[in-house]
Coordinates of C-alpha atoms and ligand atoms in Angstrom, one line a residue:
M21 CA 1.5 10.7 -38.0
V22 CA 1.0 9.2 -34.5
K23 CA 2.4 5.8 -34.3
D24 CA 3.4 3.6 -30.8
I25 CA 6.8 1.9 -31.2
D26 CA 8.8 -0.1 -28.6
I27 CA 12.4 1.5 -28.2
V28 CA 15.4 0.3 -25.9
L29 CA 17.4 3.1 -23.9
R30 CA 20.5 3.0 -22.1
P31 CA 19.9 4.7 -18.5
E32 CA 21.4 7.9 -19.4
E33 CA 19.1 8.3 -22.4
M34 CA 16.0 7.7 -20.1
N35 CA 14.9 11.1 -19.4
D36 CA 16.6 12.7 -22.1
G37 CA 14.1 14.0 -24.2
R38 CA 16.7 14.8 -27.3
A39 CA 17.8 11.3 -27.1
L40 CA 14.2 9.9 -27.1
R41 CA 13.5 11.8 -30.2
R42 CA 16.5 10.9 -31.9
I43 CA 16.1 7.0 -31.2
A44 CA 12.2 7.1 -31.7
S45 CA 13.1 9.0 -35.4
K46 CA 15.6 6.5 -36.5
K47 CA 13.5 3.5 -35.7
L48 CA 10.8 5.2 -38.0
S49 CA 13.3 6.1 -40.7
I50 CA 11.9 9.8 -40.4
S51 CA 13.9 12.9 -39.6
S52 CA 14.3 13.8 -36.0
S53 CA 13.3 17.4 -36.7
D54 CA 9.7 15.8 -38.3
V55 CA 8.8 14.6 -34.7
S56 CA 6.9 17.1 -32.7
H57 CA 6.2 15.1 -29.8
V58 CA 7.2 11.7 -27.7
T59 CA 4.9 10.6 -24.9
V60 CA 6.4 7.5 -22.9
L61 CA 3.1 4.7 -22.5
R62 CA 5.5 2.4 -20.7
R63 CA 8.5 1.9 -18.7
S64 CA 10.4 -0.9 -17.4
I65 CA 14.3 -1.5 -16.2
D66 CA 15.6 -4.6 -17.6
A67 CA 18.2 -5.6 -15.2
R68 CA 18.8 -9.2 -15.9
R69 CA 22.4 -8.7 -17.2
R70 CA 25.3 -6.3 -16.1
D71 CA 24.3 -4.0 -19.5
I72 CA 21.1 -2.4 -17.9
K73 CA 18.5 -1.6 -20.3
I74 CA 15.4 0.7 -20.4
N75 CA 12.7 -0.6 -22.1
E76 CA 10.0 1.8 -23.2
R77 CA 6.6 1.9 -25.2
V78 CA 6.1 5.3 -26.9
R79 CA 3.9 7.3 -28.9
V80 CA 5.7 9.5 -31.7
Y81 CA 3.9 12.2 -33.1
A82 CA 4.9 13.8 -36.3
G83 CA 3.6 16.8 -37.6
E84 CA 0.7 16.5 -35.2
D85 CA 0.3 17.1 -31.4
P86 CA -0.8 15.2 -28.8
V87 CA -4.7 15.9 -27.9
P88 CA -5.1 17.0 -24.3
E89 CA -6.4 14.7 -21.8
H90 CA -9.7 15.8 -20.5
P91 CA -9.9 16.2 -16.7
F92 CA -12.0 14.0 -14.5
V93 CA -15.3 16.5 -13.7
F94 CA -16.8 16.5 -10.5
P95 CA -20.5 17.8 -10.7
S96 CA -22.4 19.6 -8.0
V97 CA -24.1 17.3 -5.5
H98 CA -25.0 20.1 -3.1
S99 CA -28.5 18.9 -2.8
S100 CA -28.4 15.3 -4.1
P101 CA -29.4 12.3 -1.9
S102 CA -26.4 11.1 0.2
A103 CA -24.7 8.2 1.2
V104 CA -22.3 7.7 4.4
V105 CA -18.7 6.3 3.7
A106 CA -17.0 5.3 6.7
G107 CA -13.4 5.6 6.7
A108 CA -11.1 8.4 4.8
G109 CA -8.4 5.6 3.2
P110 CA -8.1 4.8 -0.3
A111 CA -11.2 2.7 -0.5
G112 CA -13.4 5.5 1.1
L113 CA -11.9 8.4 -0.9
F114 CA -12.0 6.7 -4.0
A115 CA -15.9 5.5 -3.3
A116 CA -16.9 9.3 -2.1
L117 CA -15.2 10.5 -5.7
T118 CA -17.1 7.8 -7.6
L119 CA -20.2 8.9 -5.6
I120 CA -20.0 12.5 -6.9
E121 CA -19.4 11.6 -10.3
N122 CA -22.7 9.9 -10.1
G123 CA -24.8 12.6 -8.5
I124 CA -24.4 11.3 -5.1
R125 CA -23.6 13.3 -2.1
P126 CA -20.9 11.3 0.1
I127 CA -20.7 12.1 3.9
I128 CA -17.2 10.7 4.8
L129 CA -16.9 9.7 8.7
E130 CA -13.2 9.3 9.7
R131 CA -12.4 8.3 13.3
G132 CA -8.8 9.9 12.6
K133 CA -7.6 13.2 12.2
D134 CA -6.8 15.6 8.8
V135 CA -3.9 14.2 7.1
H136 CA -1.7 17.3 8.2
S137 CA -2.6 17.1 12.0
R138 CA -2.1 13.3 11.6
R139 CA 1.6 13.8 11.5
I140 CA 2.2 15.4 14.5
D141 CA 0.7 12.2 16.3
T142 CA 2.9 9.7 14.2
A143 CA 5.8 12.1 14.9
A144 CA 5.1 11.7 19.0
L145 CA 5.1 7.9 18.2
S146 CA 8.1 7.2 16.4
R147 CA 9.9 9.8 18.7
D148 CA 8.6 9.4 22.3
G149 CA 7.1 6.1 21.9
K150 CA 3.3 7.5 22.6
L151 CA 0.5 6.2 20.5
N152 CA -2.7 8.1 19.9
P153 CA -5.0 5.1 19.3
E154 CA -7.5 7.2 17.2
S155 CA -4.4 9.3 15.0
N156 CA -1.5 6.7 14.0
Y157 CA 0.0 5.3 11.0
A158 CA -3.0 3.1 10.3
F159 CA -5.9 5.7 11.4
G160 CA -6.9 9.2 10.1
E161 CA -7.2 10.7 6.4
G162 CA -5.7 8.7 4.0
G163 CA -6.2 5.6 6.1
A164 CA -3.1 3.2 5.9
G165 CA -2.0 4.7 2.6
A166 CA -1.4 8.1 3.8
Y167 CA 2.1 7.5 5.2
S168 CA 2.6 4.5 2.9
D169 CA 5.2 4.2 0.6
G170 CA 2.7 5.2 -2.2
K171 CA 3.9 1.8 -4.0
L172 CA 1.1 1.5 -7.2
Y173 CA 1.4 -1.7 -8.5
T174 CA -1.5 -4.0 -8.1
R175 CA -2.5 -7.3 -9.7
S176 CA -6.0 -6.6 -9.5
L177 CA -6.5 -5.0 -12.8
K178 CA -9.3 -7.3 -13.8
R179 CA -11.8 -6.2 -10.9
G180 CA -11.7 -2.6 -11.9
D181 CA -9.9 0.3 -13.7
A182 CA -6.7 0.9 -12.0
G183 CA -5.8 3.3 -14.9
K184 CA -8.6 5.5 -13.9
I185 CA -7.2 5.6 -10.4
L186 CA -3.8 6.6 -11.4
R187 CA -5.2 9.2 -13.8
L188 CA -7.4 10.7 -10.9
L189 CA -4.0 10.4 -8.6
V190 CA -2.2 12.7 -11.1
Q191 CA -5.0 14.9 -11.3
H192 CA -4.9 15.9 -7.7
G193 CA -1.1 16.2 -7.7
A194 CA 0.5 13.0 -8.3
D195 CA 3.8 13.0 -10.9
E196 CA 2.6 11.8 -14.6
S197 CA 5.2 9.1 -14.2
I198 CA 3.0 7.0 -12.2
L199 CA 0.9 6.6 -15.7
Y200 CA 3.7 5.0 -17.3
D201 CA 6.3 3.4 -14.8
S202 CA 6.2 -0.5 -14.3
H203 CA 5.9 -0.1 -10.7
P204 CA 4.9 3.2 -10.1
H205 CA 5.5 4.9 -6.6
I206 CA 4.6 8.2 -5.3
G207 CA 6.3 8.5 -2.0
S208 CA 5.3 9.2 1.8
D209 CA 6.2 12.8 1.3
R210 CA 4.2 13.6 -1.5
L211 CA 1.0 11.7 -0.5
P212 CA -0.6 14.0 2.2
K213 CA -0.9 16.7 -0.4
I214 CA -2.5 14.4 -2.7
I215 CA -5.2 13.5 -0.1
E216 CA -5.8 17.0 1.0
N217 CA -6.6 17.9 -2.9
I218 CA -8.7 14.8 -3.1
R219 CA -10.5 16.4 0.3
N220 CA -11.0 19.7 -1.6
T221 CA -12.4 18.2 -4.6
I222 CA -15.2 16.2 -2.4
I223 CA -16.0 19.2 -0.3
S224 CA -16.1 21.8 -3.4
S225 CA -18.5 19.4 -5.0
G226 CA -20.9 19.3 -2.0
G227 CA -19.6 16.5 -0.1
E228 CA -18.8 16.2 3.7
V229 CA -15.8 15.2 5.5
R230 CA -16.1 14.8 9.2
F231 CA -12.9 14.0 11.2
S232 CA -12.9 12.4 14.8
S233 CA -16.1 10.9 13.9
R234 CA -15.9 7.1 14.8
V235 CA -18.6 5.2 13.5
T236 CA -20.1 2.8 16.2
G237 CA -22.8 1.3 14.8
L238 CA -25.2 0.8 12.0
M239 CA -29.0 1.8 11.9
R240 CA -31.6 -0.8 10.5
K241 CA -34.6 -0.9 9.6
G242 CA -35.7 -4.2 9.2
D243 CA -32.9 -5.9 7.0
E244 CA -31.8 -2.6 5.6
V245 CA -29.0 -0.9 6.9
T246 CA -30.3 3.0 7.1
G247 CA -27.4 4.7 8.5
A248 CA -24.2 5.2 10.6
V249 CA -24.1 5.9 14.3
L250 CA -21.1 7.8 15.5
E251 CA -19.6 7.7 19.2
S252 CA -21.7 10.8 19.9
G253 CA -24.6 8.9 19.6
E254 CA -25.5 11.2 16.6
E255 CA -27.3 9.3 13.7
I256 CA -26.4 10.1 10.0
S257 CA -28.9 8.5 7.3
G258 CA -27.9 6.7 4.0
P259 CA -26.9 3.7 2.6
V260 CA -23.0 3.2 4.0
I261 CA -20.2 2.0 2.3
L262 CA -18.0 0.8 5.0
A263 CA -14.4 1.3 4.3
T264 CA -12.6 1.2 7.9
G265 CA -9.6 -0.9 7.4
H266 CA -8.0 -4.3 8.6
S267 CA -7.0 -2.6 12.1
A268 CA -10.7 -1.3 13.2
K269 CA -11.2 -4.4 15.3
D270 CA -14.2 -2.5 16.9
V271 CA -15.9 -2.4 13.5
Y272 CA -15.7 -6.2 13.2
S273 CA -17.3 -6.7 16.9
F274 CA -19.9 -4.3 16.4
L275 CA -20.8 -6.5 13.3
A276 CA -20.5 -9.7 14.9
D277 CA -22.8 -8.5 18.0
N278 CA -25.3 -7.2 15.7
G279 CA -25.6 -10.3 13.4
F280 CA -23.7 -9.4 10.4
S281 CA -21.8 -12.2 8.6
I282 CA -18.2 -12.3 9.1
E283 CA -15.9 -15.0 8.6
A284 CA -12.0 -15.7 9.4
K285 CA -9.8 -14.9 6.3
S286 CA -6.3 -16.4 5.5
T287 CA -3.4 -14.2 5.6
A288 CA 0.5 -13.7 6.0
V289 CA 2.8 -12.8 8.7
G290 CA 6.5 -12.4 9.5
V291 CA 9.3 -9.6 10.2
R292 CA 10.8 -6.7 8.3
L293 CA 14.3 -7.1 7.2
E294 CA 16.3 -4.2 6.9
Q295 CA 19.3 -3.7 4.7
P296 CA 22.2 -1.3 3.4
Q297 CA 20.2 -0.2 0.1
A298 CA 24.1 -0.2 -1.5
L299 CA 23.9 -3.7 -1.1
I300 CA 20.6 -4.0 -3.0
D301 CA 21.3 -1.6 -5.9
S302 CA 24.8 -4.0 -6.0
I303 CA 23.1 -7.1 -6.3
Q304 CA 20.4 -6.2 -8.8
Y305 CA 22.4 -3.8 -10.9
H306 CA 25.5 -6.1 -10.9
S307 CA 27.9 -3.5 -10.0
E308 CA 29.5 -2.1 -6.7
K309 CA 27.9 1.3 -7.3
R310 CA 24.5 2.5 -9.0
S311 CA 24.7 4.6 -11.7
P312 CA 23.3 8.0 -11.2
F313 CA 20.8 7.4 -14.1
L314 CA 18.8 4.6 -12.2
P315 CA 16.6 4.2 -9.3
P316 CA 17.4 2.9 -6.1
A317 CA 16.9 -0.9 -6.6
S318 CA 14.4 -3.0 -5.4
Y319 CA 13.6 -6.9 -5.1
S320 CA 10.8 -9.3 -5.2
F321 CA 11.1 -12.7 -3.8
K322 CA 9.2 -15.8 -3.7
V323 CA 9.6 -19.5 -2.7
Q324 CA 7.6 -22.5 -1.4
V325 CA 8.7 -23.8 1.7
G326 CA 7.0 -27.2 2.7
G327 CA 4.0 -26.1 0.7
R328 CA 4.0 -22.7 2.2
G329 CA 4.8 -19.2 0.3
V330 CA 7.6 -17.2 2.1
Y331 CA 7.8 -13.9 -0.1
S332 CA 8.9 -9.9 0.2
F333 CA 6.3 -7.8 0.7
C334 CA 5.8 -3.9 0.3
M335 CA 9.7 -3.3 -0.6
C336 CA 10.8 0.2 0.3
P337 CA 13.8 1.2 -1.3
G338 CA 15.8 3.8 0.7
G339 CA 13.3 4.0 2.9
S340 CA 12.4 3.7 6.6
V341 CA 10.9 1.1 9.4
V342 CA 7.7 2.7 11.0
P343 CA 5.4 1.7 14.3
A344 CA 2.2 0.9 12.8
S345 CA 0.5 0.0 15.7
T346 CA -2.9 0.8 16.7
E347 CA -3.3 -0.1 20.5
E348 CA -1.0 0.1 23.2
G349 CA 0.5 -3.2 24.1
L350 CA 0.7 -4.6 20.7
L351 CA 3.5 -3.9 18.3
V352 CA 3.4 -4.2 14.5
I353 CA 5.7 -2.4 12.1
N354 CA 5.4 -1.4 8.5
G355 CA 7.9 0.6 6.1
M356 CA 8.0 3.6 3.9
S357 CA 9.9 5.6 1.6
P358 CA 9.9 9.2 0.4
A359 CA 9.7 10.0 -3.4
S360 CA 13.5 10.3 -4.1
R361 CA 14.3 6.9 -2.1
R362 CA 17.7 8.4 -1.6
G363 CA 17.6 7.1 2.2
R364 CA 20.8 4.7 3.1
W365 CA 18.5 1.7 4.0
A366 CA 16.3 -0.8 2.2
N367 CA 13.4 -2.4 3.8
S368 CA 11.0 -5.0 3.0
G369 CA 8.1 -7.2 4.6
M370 CA 9.2 -10.8 4.9
I371 CA 5.9 -13.0 5.2
T372 CA 4.8 -16.4 5.0
E373 CA 1.2 -17.5 4.7
I374 CA -1.1 -18.7 7.4
R375 CA -4.0 -20.5 6.4
K376 CA -7.1 -20.1 8.3
E377 CA -7.6 -24.0 8.3
E378 CA -4.6 -24.1 10.6
I379 CA -5.7 -22.2 13.5
A380 CA -8.4 -24.7 15.4
G381 CA -11.8 -23.8 15.5
D382 CA -14.5 -21.8 13.6
D383 CA -14.7 -18.5 15.5
P384 CA -14.3 -15.6 12.8
F385 CA -11.9 -13.8 15.3
R386 CA -9.5 -16.6 15.3
V387 CA -6.9 -15.7 12.8
L388 CA -7.4 -12.1 14.3
R389 CA -6.6 -13.4 18.2
Y390 CA -3.1 -15.5 16.4
I391 CA -2.0 -12.1 14.9
E392 CA -2.9 -10.1 18.1
S393 CA -0.6 -12.8 20.0
I394 CA 2.6 -12.4 17.9
E395 CA 1.8 -8.4 18.3
R396 CA 1.7 -8.8 22.0
S397 CA 4.6 -11.0 22.3
S398 CA 6.6 -8.6 20.0
F399 CA 5.7 -5.7 22.1
I400 CA 8.3 -3.8 24.3
P401 CA 7.3 -0.6 26.0
G402 CA 7.6 2.7 23.9
F403 CA 7.2 0.5 21.0
I404 CA 10.9 -0.5 20.7
A405 CA 11.0 -3.5 18.5
P406 CA 12.8 -6.7 19.1
A407 CA 15.3 -7.5 16.4
E408 CA 18.4 -9.8 15.4
R409 CA 20.9 -9.6 12.5
M410 CA 20.1 -11.4 10.0
T411 CA 22.7 -14.1 9.9
D412 CA 22.1 -14.6 13.4
F413 CA 18.4 -15.4 12.8
C414 CA 19.6 -17.8 10.1
Y415 CA 22.0 -19.7 12.1
D416 CA 19.8 -19.6 15.1
R417 CA 22.2 -17.8 17.6
P418 CA 22.0 -14.5 19.8
S419 CA 22.8 -11.2 18.2
G420 CA 25.2 -9.3 20.9
T421 CA 24.7 -6.1 18.8
L422 CA 22.5 -4.9 16.0
P423 CA 23.3 -2.8 12.8
D424 CA 22.3 0.6 12.8
S425 CA 18.5 1.3 11.6
T426 CA 15.9 3.9 10.6
Y427 CA 13.4 2.7 13.5
R428 CA 13.1 5.3 15.6
P429 CA 11.8 4.0 18.7
G430 CA 14.5 1.6 18.8
L431 CA 15.8 -2.0 18.6
S432 CA 16.3 -4.5 21.2
A433 CA 18.5 -7.5 20.6
S434 CA 16.6 -10.6 21.4
R435 CA 15.4 -13.9 20.0
L436 CA 13.0 -14.1 17.4
D437 CA 12.4 -17.7 18.1
D438 CA 11.0 -16.6 21.7
I439 CA 8.6 -14.3 19.8
L440 CA 7.3 -15.8 16.6
P441 CA 5.6 -18.9 16.2
P442 CA 8.1 -21.6 15.1
V443 CA 6.3 -22.3 11.8
V444 CA 6.8 -18.8 10.9
V445 CA 10.3 -18.7 12.0
S446 CA 11.3 -21.9 10.1
S447 CA 9.8 -20.6 7.0
L448 CA 11.3 -17.3 7.3
R449 CA 14.9 -19.0 7.8
Q450 CA 14.4 -21.5 4.9
G451 CA 13.1 -18.7 2.9
F452 CA 16.1 -16.1 3.5
L453 CA 18.5 -19.3 2.9
A454 CA 16.8 -19.7 -0.6
F455 CA 16.7 -15.9 -1.8
S456 CA 20.6 -15.8 -0.6
D457 CA 21.4 -19.0 -3.1
M458 CA 19.1 -16.8 -5.6
T459 CA 21.6 -13.8 -5.5
R460 CA 25.2 -16.1 -5.1
G461 CA 24.9 -15.9 -1.4
R462 CA 25.1 -12.0 -1.1
F463 CA 21.3 -11.5 0.5
L464 CA 22.1 -12.9 3.5
T465 CA 24.3 -10.6 5.3
E466 CA 25.4 -9.3 8.7
E467 CA 24.3 -6.0 8.0
G468 CA 20.9 -7.1 7.7
T469 CA 18.4 -6.8 10.6
V470 CA 15.3 -8.8 11.0
I471 CA 12.6 -6.6 13.1
A472 CA 9.5 -8.4 14.4
C473 CA 6.7 -8.2 13.7
E474 CA 4.9 -7.6 10.3
T475 CA 1.5 -8.8 11.0
R476 CA -1.2 -6.5 9.0
T477 CA -0.5 -7.7 5.9
S478 CA -3.9 -8.1 4.8
S479 CA -7.3 -8.3 6.9
P480 CA -7.6 -11.3 9.1
I481 CA -11.5 -10.9 8.6
R482 CA -13.7 -10.7 5.8
I483 CA -17.0 -8.9 6.0
L484 CA -19.0 -11.3 3.6
R485 CA -20.9 -9.6 0.3
D486 CA -23.7 -11.2 -1.8
G487 CA -23.0 -11.7 -5.5
S488 CA -22.4 -8.1 -6.0
M489 CA -21.1 -5.7 -3.2
R490 CA -23.2 -5.6 -0.7
Q491 CA -24.5 -7.5 2.6
G492 CA -28.0 -7.0 2.9
R493 CA -29.6 -3.7 1.5
G494 CA -27.6 -0.7 2.5
L495 CA -24.5 -1.9 3.6
Y496 CA -21.6 -2.1 1.3
P497 CA -18.4 -3.3 2.9
A498 CA -15.5 -2.0 0.8
G499 CA -11.5 -2.2 0.5
E500 CA -9.1 -4.1 2.7
G501 CA -10.6 -4.1 6.0
A502 CA -13.6 -5.9 4.3
G503 CA -11.1 -8.7 3.0
Y504 CA -11.3 -8.0 -0.7
A505 CA -8.3 -5.6 -1.2
G506 CA -4.7 -5.3 -0.5
G507 CA -2.8 -2.4 -1.1
I508 CA -3.9 1.5 -2.0
V509 CA -4.7 0.8 -5.7
S510 CA -6.9 -2.2 -4.8
A511 CA -8.7 -0.9 -2.1
A512 CA -9.2 2.5 -4.3
I513 CA -10.7 -0.1 -7.0
D514 CA -12.9 -1.9 -4.7
G515 CA -14.3 1.3 -3.1
T516 CA -15.2 2.8 -6.7
E517 CA -16.9 -0.8 -7.6
A518 CA -18.9 -0.5 -4.3
A519 CA -20.1 3.5 -5.0
L520 CA -21.3 1.9 -8.4
C521 CA -22.8 -0.7 -6.9
L522 CA -24.8 1.8 -4.6
R523 CA -25.7 4.0 -7.6
R524 CA -27.1 0.9 -9.2
D525 CA -29.3 0.3 -6.6
L526 CA -30.3 3.7 -5.6
N527 CA -31.6 4.0 -9.4
G528 CA -33.8 0.6 -8.5
Ligands
FAD28 C1 3.5 2.0 6.7 C2 2.6 1.5 5.6 C3 2.8 1.6 4.5 C4 2.5 1.1 3.1 N1 2.8 1.0 1.8 C5 2.0 0.6 0.8 C6 2.2 0.9 -0.5 O1 3.5 1.2 -0.6 N2 1.9 0.2 -1.4 C7 0.1 -0.2 -1.2 O2 -0.6 -0.6 -2.2 N3 0.0 -0.6 0.0 C8 0.6 -0.1 0.8 N4 0.1 -0.3 2.3 C9 -1.1 -0.8 2.5 C10 -2.1 0.3 2.2 O3 -1.9 1.5 2.6 C11 -3.6 -0.1 2.6 O4 -3.8 -1.3 1.7 C12 -4.8 0.7 2.0 O5 -4.5 1.9 2.6 C13 -6.2 -0.1 2.7 O6 -6.8 0.8 2.2 P1 -8.5 0.6 2.8 O7 -9.0 2.4 2.5 O8 -9.3 -0.3 2.6 O9 -8.2 0.8 4.4 P2 -7.4 2.2 5.3 O10 -6.3 2.7 4.4 O11 -6.8 1.2 6.5 O12 -8.4 3.2 5.6 C14 -9.4 2.9 6.7 C15 -9.7 4.1 7.3 O13 -11.2 4.2 8.0 C16 -10.8 4.8 9.2 N5 -11.5 3.9 10.3 C17 -11.2 3.0 10.9 N6 -12.4 2.9 11.8 C18 -13.3 3.4 11.5 C19 -14.6 3.9 12.3 N7 -14.9 3.0 13.5 N8 -15.1 5.0 11.9 C20 -14.7 5.9 11.2 N9 -13.5 5.4 10.6 C21 -12.7 4.7 10.7 C22 -9.3 4.5 9.4 O14 -9.0 5.7 10.5 C23 -8.7 4.7 8.0 O15 -8.7 6.1 7.8 C24 1.1 0.6 3.1 C25 0.5 0.4 5.0 C26 1.0 0.9 5.5 C27 0.6 0.8 7.4

């Protein structure tokens, strides 16, 4: 017998195989010894009440064993037709895997370094405030996803096969729990090895991965894109999947200069809020101390302020705040957390919508310039970040001192009203007060630090596509930088879909 059932567990029963068998067999009115295997299909934590429950959908096997999942097979493409993939972020890497599955040889061109060498540059930025503009938290193998939090939650389920992306990540080393957790998460400490494994699959199948290979232009024959040009002048032939992310401003410039269609895109900007993880645990789990059986708590807030959405974004329990700049003179921050999420601090982006219609003109670069002006005002040499206590920010008064922070380049007590646009300040203030009301006043805390600025939440530019995934013949803009995805899984789905479109075009 094989049967899928819903069960409810106590936190301490969550990872206890014996308890799982006992509860499942009771529900099916069979003996526990008849249960040969229980597989978790879905898990979520219901923390709405003090009595926290774990809801699971499980598949129970009695007298039978699960059929093992077959791994995805990647055929040899050593002598197959080639396609160029610009960018080795989630969109580019999953595009490359899909090309291989479909008998096409990917040549990945990545401006940054391999995922391990990159770490030396991100460490130098955090420790010494020294930025390598080609190797940082945005640029290099794995893209912005490499040292990210690795949260794999996506809303873009309708656009592609998110389940396949997760199964491919497991095949390359991610923990199986990402297949059933309602909020799957890998962790910034585990992602680099998974990315290296994906690279090895690509290379052993016959694909090519070239680092320090910045694409500076596209080759064209008439209307058709026939390849990519590298900074060195070398030309690499083939249709091009352009998956260069939202920080590759040079790519937007060469597209605009050469008559490709791009347009301004609405986005969201704000700050990162850092608070003690123990506070978030106690708010979300309704007790002074988190049960050792429960993971560090996260949150998701959203409110409308004067017709404008204010919301939390990319919340990192037990994580740290990092400098995610790609240029000297512009500061942008982000957050990440390791797999254990055991750090003392929780951080989250707190952002508000900025619609492209609010920025005067019709220049496709206008939202990008708006973002740059905030990043310029936020910049302090050494990538020190301006910050205010959460309470001082909300009550419009200067901060004499700041709480401890995980942001390694350091914080400088500043008035964020002087740095952020007034509409952003007032929306965030009202948003924080509303979030505090939702938590009986507990969310607004002296121990919270508001750090500027979080601006690269999505692309400020869209690279237009026709009804399908291409712009003209031979060019397939994909991922976050093209303006069609946001986050690791949705970028990976978009890269996959671009590769499938390219395959259809090649097959005529
Ligand atoms: C610190 C941090 C934490 C994050 N946490 C999460 C999270 O937990 N969950 C989540 O879903 N998302 C998270 N994100 C966002 C997520 O990483 C991005 O949405 C995702 O990586 C976008 O994928 P992409 O492939 O479209 O672009 P990117 O990841 O930006 O990759 C683009 C790649 O193109 C390369 N490139 C750029 N220009 C060129 C060029 N001219 N020539 C060759 N190569 C080029 C870049 O070096 C880069 O490797 C986080 C981002 C950051 C910075």
